[in-house]
Each structure stands twice: as structure tokens, then as C-alpha cells.
Coordinates of N, CA and C in Angstrom, one line a residue:
M67 N 0.8 -1.2 0.0 CA 0.0 0.0 0.0 C 0.9 1.2 0.0
R68 N 0.5 2.2 -0.8 CA 1.3 3.5 -0.9 C 0.6 4.6 -0.3
S69 N 1.4 5.6 0.3 CA 0.8 6.8 0.9 C 0.6 7.8 -0.2
R70 N 0.0 8.9 0.1 CA -0.2 10.0 -0.9 C 1.1 10.5 -1.5
D71 N 2.2 10.5 -0.8 CA 3.4 11.0 -1.3 C 4.2 9.9 -2.0
G72 N 3.7 8.7 -2.2 CA 4.4 7.7 -2.9 C 5.2 6.7 -2.0
G73 N 5.4 7.1 -0.7 CA 6.1 6.2 0.2 C 5.3 5.1 0.7
A74 N 5.9 4.1 1.2 CA 5.2 2.9 1.7 C 4.5 3.3 3.0
R75 N 3.3 2.8 3.2 CA 2.6 3.1 4.4 C 3.0 2.0 5.4
A76 N 3.3 2.5 6.6 CA 3.8 1.6 7.6 C 2.7 0.7 8.2
L77 N 1.5 1.3 8.5 CA 0.5 0.6 9.2 C -0.6 0.2 8.2
G78 N -1.1 1.1 7.4 CA -2.2 0.7 6.5 C -3.5 0.7 7.2
G79 N -4.6 0.7 6.5 CA -5.9 0.5 7.1 C -6.3 1.6 8.0
P80 N -7.2 1.3 9.0 CA -7.7 2.3 9.9 C -6.7 2.9 10.8
A81 N -5.6 2.2 11.1 CA -4.6 2.8 12.0 C -3.9 3.9 11.2
Q82 N -3.6 3.7 9.9 CA -2.9 4.8 9.2 C -3.9 5.9 9.0
D83 N -5.2 5.6 8.8 CA -6.2 6.7 8.6 C -6.2 7.6 9.9
L84 N -6.1 6.9 11.0 CA -6.1 7.7 12.3 C -4.9 8.6 12.4
L85 N -3.7 8.1 11.9 CA -2.5 8.9 11.9 C -2.7 10.1 10.9
D86 N -3.2 9.8 9.7 CA -3.4 10.8 8.7 C -4.4 11.9 9.2
L87 N -5.4 11.5 10.0 CA -6.3 12.4 10.5 C -5.6 13.3 11.5
G88 N -4.8 12.8 12.3 CA -4.0 13.6 13.3 C -3.1 14.6 12.6
A89 N -2.5 14.1 11.5 CA -1.6 15.0 10.8 C -2.4 16.1 10.0
H90 N -3.5 15.7 9.5 CA -4.4 16.6 8.8 C -4.9 17.7 9.7
C91 N -5.3 17.3 10.9 CA -5.8 18.3 11.9 C -4.7 19.1 12.6
G92 N -3.5 18.8 12.4 CA -2.4 19.5 13.0 C -2.3 19.3 14.4
A93 N -2.8 18.2 14.9 CA -2.8 17.9 16.4 C -1.4 17.8 16.9
R94 N -0.5 17.2 16.2 CA 0.9 17.0 16.8 C 1.8 18.2 16.5
S95 N 1.5 18.9 15.4 CA 2.4 20.0 15.0 C 2.3 21.2 15.9
R96 N 1.2 21.4 16.6 CA 1.2 22.6 17.5 C 1.6 22.2 18.9
L97 N 2.0 21.1 19.2 CA 2.4 20.7 20.5 C 3.9 20.7 20.6
P98 N 4.5 21.3 21.7 CA 5.9 21.6 21.7 C 6.8 20.3 21.8
H99 N 6.4 19.3 22.4 CA 7.3 18.1 22.7 C 6.9 16.9 21.9
A100 N 5.9 17.1 20.9 CA 5.4 15.9 20.2 C 6.4 15.2 19.4
R101 N 7.4 15.9 18.9 CA 8.4 15.3 18.0 C 9.8 15.5 18.5
A102 N 9.9 15.4 19.8 CA 11.2 15.5 20.5 C 12.0 14.3 20.1
P103 N 13.2 14.4 19.6 CA 14.0 13.2 19.2 C 14.3 12.3 20.4
L104 N 14.3 11.0 20.2 CA 14.6 10.1 21.2 C 16.1 10.0 21.4
E105 N 16.5 10.3 22.6 CA 17.9 10.3 23.0 C 18.3 8.9 23.3
S106 N 19.4 8.7 23.9 CA 19.9 7.4 24.2 C 18.9 6.6 25.0
Q107 N 18.7 5.4 24.7 CA 17.8 4.5 25.5 C 18.3 4.3 26.9
T108 N 19.5 4.6 27.2 CA 20.1 4.3 28.5 C 20.0 5.6 29.4
D109 N 19.5 6.7 28.9 CA 19.3 7.9 29.7 C 18.3 7.6 30.8
H110 N 18.7 8.0 32.0 CA 17.8 7.8 33.1 C 17.0 9.1 33.3
V111 N 15.7 9.0 33.4 CA 14.8 10.2 33.5 C 14.6 10.3 35.0
R112 N 14.9 11.5 35.6 CA 14.7 11.7 37.0 C 13.3 12.3 37.2
W113 N 12.7 12.1 38.3 CA 11.4 12.6 38.6 C 11.5 14.2 38.6
S114 N 12.6 14.8 38.9 CA 12.7 16.2 38.9 C 12.5 16.8 37.5
E115 N 12.7 16.0 36.5 CA 12.4 16.4 35.1 C 10.9 16.5 34.8
L116 N 10.1 15.8 35.6 CA 8.7 15.8 35.4 C 7.9 16.6 36.4
V117 N 8.4 16.6 37.6 CA 7.7 17.3 38.7 C 8.4 18.6 38.8
N118 N 8.0 19.5 38.0 CA 8.6 20.9 38.0 C 7.5 21.9 37.5
R119 N 7.9 23.1 37.3 CA 7.0 24.1 36.9 C 6.4 23.8 35.5
E120 N 7.1 23.3 34.6 CA 6.7 23.0 33.2 C 5.7 21.9 33.1
F121 N 6.0 20.8 33.8 CA 5.3 19.5 33.6 C 4.4 19.1 34.9
G122 N 4.5 19.9 35.9 CA 3.8 19.5 37.2 C 2.3 19.4 37.0
W123 N 1.7 20.5 36.5 CA 0.2 20.4 36.3 C -0.3 19.4 35.3
P124 N 0.4 19.3 34.1 CA -0.1 18.2 33.2 C 0.1 16.8 33.8
L125 N 1.1 16.6 34.6 CA 1.3 15.3 35.2 C 0.2 15.1 36.3
L126 N -0.2 16.1 37.0 CA -1.2 16.0 38.0 C -2.6 15.7 37.3
V127 N -2.9 16.3 36.2 CA -4.1 16.1 35.5 C -4.2 14.7 35.0
I128 N -3.1 14.2 34.4 CA -3.0 12.8 33.9 C -3.2 11.8 35.0
C129 N -2.6 12.0 36.1 CA -2.7 11.1 37.3 C -4.2 11.1 37.8
F130 N -4.8 12.3 37.8 CA -6.2 12.4 38.2 C -7.1 11.6 37.3
G131 N -6.9 11.7 36.0 CA -7.7 11.0 35.0 C -7.6 9.5 35.2
V132 N -6.4 9.0 35.4 CA -6.3 7.5 35.6 C -6.8 7.1 37.0
A133 N -6.6 7.9 38.0 CA -7.0 7.6 39.4 C -8.5 7.5 39.5
V134 N -9.2 8.5 38.9 CA -10.7 8.5 38.9 C -11.2 7.1 38.4
H135 N -10.7 6.7 37.3 CA -11.1 5.5 36.7 C -10.8 4.3 37.6
A136 N -9.6 4.3 38.1 CA -9.2 3.1 39.0 C -9.9 3.1 40.3
L137 N -10.1 4.3 40.9 CA -10.7 4.3 42.2 C -12.2 4.0 42.2
D138 N -12.8 4.2 41.0 CA -14.2 4.0 40.9 C -14.6 2.5 41.3
A139 N -13.8 1.6 40.9 CA -14.1 0.2 41.2 C -14.1 -0.1 42.7
L140 N -13.1 0.6 43.4 CA -13.0 0.4 44.8 C -14.2 1.0 45.6
V141 N -14.6 2.2 45.1 CA -15.7 2.9 45.8 C -17.0 2.1 45.6
V142 N -17.2 1.7 44.4 CA -18.5 1.0 44.1 C -18.5 -0.4 44.8
A143 N -17.4 -1.1 44.8 CA -17.4 -2.4 45.5 C -17.7 -2.2 47.0
T144 N -17.2 -1.1 47.6 CA -17.4 -0.8 49.0 C -18.9 -0.4 49.3
M145 N -19.5 0.3 48.4 CA -20.8 0.9 48.6 C -21.9 0.0 48.1
L146 N -21.6 -1.0 47.3 CA -22.7 -1.8 46.6 C -23.6 -2.6 47.6
P147 N -23.1 -3.2 48.7 CA -24.0 -3.8 49.6 C -25.0 -2.9 50.3
A148 N -24.6 -1.7 50.6 CA -25.5 -0.7 51.2 C -26.5 -0.2 50.2
L149 N -26.0 -0.1 49.0 CA -26.9 0.4 47.9 C -28.0 -0.6 47.6
V150 N -27.7 -1.9 47.6 CA -28.6 -3.0 47.3 C -29.6 -3.0 48.5
A151 N -29.1 -2.9 49.7 CA -30.0 -2.9 50.9 C -31.0 -1.8 50.9
D152 N -30.6 -0.6 50.4 CA -31.5 0.6 50.4 C -32.4 0.5 49.2
L153 N -31.9 0.2 48.0 CA -32.7 0.3 46.8 C -33.3 -1.1 46.3
G154 N -32.8 -2.2 46.8 CA -33.1 -3.5 46.2 C -32.4 -3.7 44.9
G155 N -32.9 -4.6 44.1 CA -32.3 -4.8 42.8 C -31.1 -5.7 42.9
L156 N -31.2 -6.7 43.7 CA -30.1 -7.7 43.8 C -29.8 -8.4 42.4
N157 N -30.9 -8.6 41.6 CA -30.7 -9.2 40.3 C -29.9 -8.3 39.3
L158 N -29.7 -7.0 39.7 CA -29.0 -6.0 38.8 C -27.6 -5.7 39.2
V159 N -27.2 -6.3 40.3 CA -25.9 -6.0 40.9 C -24.7 -6.2 39.9
A160 N -24.7 -7.3 39.1 CA -23.7 -7.5 38.2 C -23.6 -6.4 37.1
W161 N -24.8 -5.9 36.8 CA -24.9 -4.9 35.7 C -24.2 -3.6 36.2
T162 N -24.1 -3.3 37.5 CA -23.4 -2.1 37.9 C -22.0 -2.0 37.4
V163 N -21.3 -3.2 37.4 CA -20.0 -3.2 36.9 C -20.0 -3.3 35.3
G164 N -20.9 -4.2 34.8 CA -20.9 -4.4 33.4 C -21.2 -3.2 32.6
V165 N -22.2 -2.4 33.0 CA -22.6 -1.2 32.3 C -21.5 -0.2 32.3
Y166 N -20.8 -0.1 33.5 CA -19.7 0.9 33.6 C -18.6 0.5 32.6
E167 N -18.3 -0.8 32.5 CA -17.2 -1.3 31.6 C -17.6 -1.1 30.1
I168 N -18.9 -1.3 29.8 CA -19.3 -1.1 28.4 C -19.1 0.4 28.1
G169 N -19.6 1.3 29.0 CA -19.4 2.7 28.7 C -17.9 3.1 28.6
T170 N -17.1 2.5 29.4 CA -15.6 2.8 29.3 C -15.0 2.4 28.0
V171 N -15.4 1.2 27.5 CA -14.8 0.7 26.3 C -15.3 1.6 25.1
V172 N -16.6 1.9 25.1 CA -17.1 2.7 24.0 C -16.5 4.1 24.0
F173 N -16.4 4.8 25.1 CA -15.9 6.1 25.1 C -14.4 6.2 25.0
S174 N -13.7 5.1 25.5 CA -12.2 5.1 25.3 C -11.9 5.1 23.8
A175 N -12.6 4.3 23.1 CA -12.3 4.3 21.6 C -12.7 5.6 20.9
M176 N -13.8 6.2 21.3 CA -14.2 7.4 20.7 C -13.3 8.6 21.1
T177 N -12.8 8.6 22.3 CA -12.0 9.7 22.8 C -10.7 9.9 22.0
G178 N -10.1 8.7 21.6 CA -8.9 8.8 20.8 C -9.1 9.7 19.6
L179 N -10.1 9.4 18.9 CA -10.4 10.2 17.6 C -10.8 11.7 18.0
V180 N -11.6 11.9 19.0 CA -12.0 13.2 19.4 C -10.8 14.0 19.8
T181 N -9.9 13.4 20.5 CA -8.7 14.1 21.0 C -7.8 14.5 19.8
L182 N -7.7 13.7 18.8 CA -6.9 14.0 17.7 C -7.5 15.3 17.0
R183 N -8.8 15.4 17.0 CA -9.4 16.5 16.3 C -9.5 17.7 17.1
Y184 N -9.7 17.7 18.4 CA -10.0 18.9 19.2 C -8.9 19.1 20.3
G185 N -7.9 18.3 20.3 CA -6.9 18.5 21.4 C -7.3 17.7 22.6
V186 N -6.5 17.9 23.7 CA -6.7 17.1 24.9 C -7.7 17.7 25.9
R187 N -7.7 19.0 26.0 CA -8.4 19.7 27.0 C -9.9 19.5 26.9
A188 N -10.5 19.7 25.8 CA -12.0 19.6 25.6 C -12.5 18.2 26.0
P189 N -12.0 17.2 25.4 CA -12.5 15.8 25.7 C -12.3 15.5 27.2
M190 N -11.2 16.0 27.8 CA -10.9 15.7 29.2 C -12.0 16.4 30.1
V191 N -12.3 17.6 29.8 CA -13.3 18.4 30.5 C -14.6 17.8 30.4
W192 N -15.0 17.5 29.2 CA -16.3 16.8 28.9 C -16.4 15.5 29.6
S193 N -15.4 14.7 29.6 CA -15.4 13.4 30.3 C -15.5 13.6 31.8
A194 N -14.8 14.6 32.4 CA -14.9 14.8 33.8 C -16.3 15.2 34.2
L195 N -16.9 16.1 33.4 CA -18.3 16.5 33.6 C -19.3 15.4 33.5
T196 N -19.1 14.5 32.5 CA -20.0 13.4 32.3 C -19.9 12.4 33.5
F197 N -18.6 12.2 34.0 CA -18.4 11.4 35.1 C -19.1 12.0 36.3
A198 N -19.0 13.3 36.5 CA -19.7 13.9 37.7 C -21.2 13.8 37.6
V199 N -21.8 14.0 36.4 CA -23.2 13.9 36.3 C -23.7 12.4 36.6
G200 N -22.9 11.5 36.1 CA -23.2 10.1 36.4 C -23.1 9.8 37.9
S201 N -22.1 10.3 38.5 CA -22.0 10.1 40.0 C -23.1 10.8 40.7
A202 N -23.5 12.0 40.3 CA -24.7 12.6 41.0 C -26.0 11.8 40.8
S203 N -26.2 11.3 39.6 CA -27.4 10.5 39.3 C -27.4 9.2 40.1
C204 N -26.2 8.6 40.3 CA -26.1 7.4 41.2 C -26.4 7.8 42.6
A205 N -25.9 8.9 43.1 CA -26.1 9.3 44.5 C -27.6 9.6 44.8
L206 N -28.3 10.2 43.8 CA -29.6 10.6 44.0 C -30.7 9.6 43.5
A207 N -30.2 8.5 43.0 CA -31.1 7.5 42.4 C -32.1 6.9 43.4
P208 N -33.4 6.9 43.0 CA -34.4 6.3 43.8 C -34.6 4.8 43.5
A209 N -34.0 4.3 42.5 CA -34.2 2.9 42.1 C -32.9 2.4 41.4
M210 N -32.7 1.1 41.4 CA -31.5 0.5 40.9 C -31.4 0.8 39.4
E211 N -32.5 0.9 38.6 CA -32.4 1.2 37.2 C -31.7 2.5 36.9
I212 N -32.0 3.5 37.8 CA -31.4 4.9 37.7 C -29.9 4.8 38.0
V213 N -29.6 3.9 39.0 CA -28.2 3.7 39.3 C -27.4 3.2 38.1
L214 N -28.1 2.3 37.3 CA -27.4 1.7 36.1 C -27.2 2.8 35.1
L215 N -28.2 3.7 34.9 CA -28.0 4.8 34.0 C -26.9 5.7 34.4
G216 N -26.8 6.0 35.7 CA -25.7 6.8 36.2 C -24.3 6.1 36.0
R217 N -24.3 4.8 36.2 CA -23.1 4.0 36.0 C -22.6 4.0 34.6
L218 N -23.6 4.0 33.6 CA -23.3 4.1 32.2 C -22.6 5.5 31.9
L219 N -23.2 6.5 32.5 CA -22.6 7.9 32.4 C -21.2 7.9 33.0
Q220 N -21.1 7.3 34.1 CA -19.7 7.2 34.8 C -18.8 6.5 33.9
G221 N -19.2 5.4 33.3 CA -18.3 4.7 32.4 C -17.9 5.5 31.2
F222 N -18.8 6.3 30.6 CA -18.5 7.2 29.5 C -17.4 8.2 30.0
G223 N -17.7 8.8 31.1 CA -16.7 9.8 31.6 C -15.4 9.1 32.0
G224 N -15.4 8.0 32.7 CA -14.2 7.3 33.1 C -13.4 6.9 31.9
G225 N -14.0 6.3 30.9 CA -13.3 5.9 29.7 C -12.7 7.1 29.0
G226 N -13.4 8.2 28.9 CA -12.9 9.4 28.3 C -11.7 9.9 29.0
L227 N -11.8 9.9 30.4 CA -10.7 10.4 31.2 C -9.5 9.5 31.0
L228 N -9.7 8.2 31.0 CA -8.6 7.3 30.9 C -7.9 7.5 29.5
A229 N -8.7 7.5 28.4 CA -8.1 7.6 27.1 C -7.4 8.9 26.9
S230 N -8.1 10.0 27.4 CA -7.5 11.4 27.3 C -6.2 11.4 28.1
S231 N -6.1 10.8 29.2 CA -4.9 10.8 30.0 C -3.7 10.1 29.2
F232 N -4.0 9.0 28.6 CA -2.9 8.3 27.9 C -2.5 9.1 26.6
V233 N -3.4 9.7 25.9 CA -3.1 10.6 24.8 C -2.3 11.8 25.3
A234 N -2.8 12.4 26.4 CA -2.1 13.6 26.9 C -0.7 13.3 27.3
S235 N -0.4 12.1 27.8 CA 1.0 11.8 28.2 C 1.9 11.7 27.0
A236 N 1.4 11.2 25.9 CA 2.2 11.1 24.7 C 2.3 12.4 24.0
V237 N 1.4 13.3 24.2 CA 1.4 14.6 23.5 C 2.2 15.7 24.3
L238 N 2.0 15.7 25.6 CA 2.5 16.8 26.5 C 3.9 16.6 27.0
F239 N 4.5 15.4 26.9 CA 5.8 15.1 27.5 C 6.8 14.8 26.4
P240 N 8.0 15.1 26.6 CA 9.1 14.7 25.7 C 9.1 13.2 25.6
Q241 N 9.4 12.7 24.4 CA 9.4 11.2 24.2 C 10.3 10.5 25.1
R242 N 11.4 11.0 25.5 CA 12.3 10.3 26.4 C 11.8 10.1 27.8
T243 N 10.8 10.9 28.2 CA 10.2 10.8 29.5 C 8.9 10.0 29.6
L244 N 8.5 9.5 28.5 CA 7.1 8.8 28.4 C 7.1 7.6 29.4
A245 N 8.1 6.8 29.5 CA 8.1 5.7 30.4 C 7.8 6.1 31.8
R246 N 8.4 7.2 32.2 CA 8.2 7.7 33.6 C 6.9 8.5 33.8
A247 N 6.5 9.2 32.7 CA 5.3 10.0 32.8 C 4.1 9.1 32.7

């Protein structure tokens, strides 16, 4: 398969189309560290290179996105017995995890494309707001079915935060620091 400029395409198919979309939208060209050359593989990256004035806030936001998704399972597993005791719906307990994971998978896939088109900030903000609305609907739910709807929204937000965080780490940090970031 040949690219538009006549060179061989490395990936082909949808993966190459995704890269072409990013190049067409200029997503990588406007980011300062997106094309930093890879230095020696043996260079040790110190934490002080990441936890500083330049990279401190982006690192914190990325950690927040991953932590929200990871801590959700812990919080739900802890609260689920009390939730079932208050609202009933024992037959729907498995769906509280399943619906969240379905939402996570769907929005993780979509967020990659959206991030290429609009940058990292907008999808991350929308994902955080969607997660917050889902959390509020779970907290205020009068029935287990409403909890499931809230969990779906949480899954959309959590998947978006997770995918945005991984894309942001590749875009905001120099290539040699990616293993540490």
C-alpha cells in the first residue's frame, strides 16, 4: 500500500487513517514536545524532570484521570452492599460493573479520535463533567435502574478520562520521559 506522497505506508488501514487524521488536523504539529528526538535509550529520567513548573500540572491532571477510573471500582465495591440494601435490585448488581465497563470501552475508543481532532483539554473536561453527572445521578437514584443509567454515564466519563490521559501523556511530555510519565 502506498501513501499519498508515494512512500510505503507503515500501518495501513484504519490505523494509518487515524494517523493521517491527526496530521491533517495539525494535532501534533502545534504541541511543543510531540516530535522531540529520542535520545539514548540508557538515559535515566529523573522525577525532577517531570515534577517541575513546566510539567507539574499536566502530570497531576493525567494522574487524576487515571486515578478516577481506577478508584471507581474500589468505591463501588465498597458501597454496593449498602446500595442494594437501600434500593433493592439484587438481580441487577452484576450490571453495575458491566454497564460501567461497556461505557468505558465505547468512550475510550471514541475519545482517541476526538482528542486528535480537538486536542486534549476539551475531551478531558467533557469526560470529567460526564463522570460527575453520572456520579450525581447514582447518588440521588431512587431505584436501581437509575443507578445503572448513572453507572453508564460514569463509564463514559471514566473511559474518556482514561483515554485522554494516555493521549495527553504522549502529547505533552518529551518522548524520552514517556516511560516515567
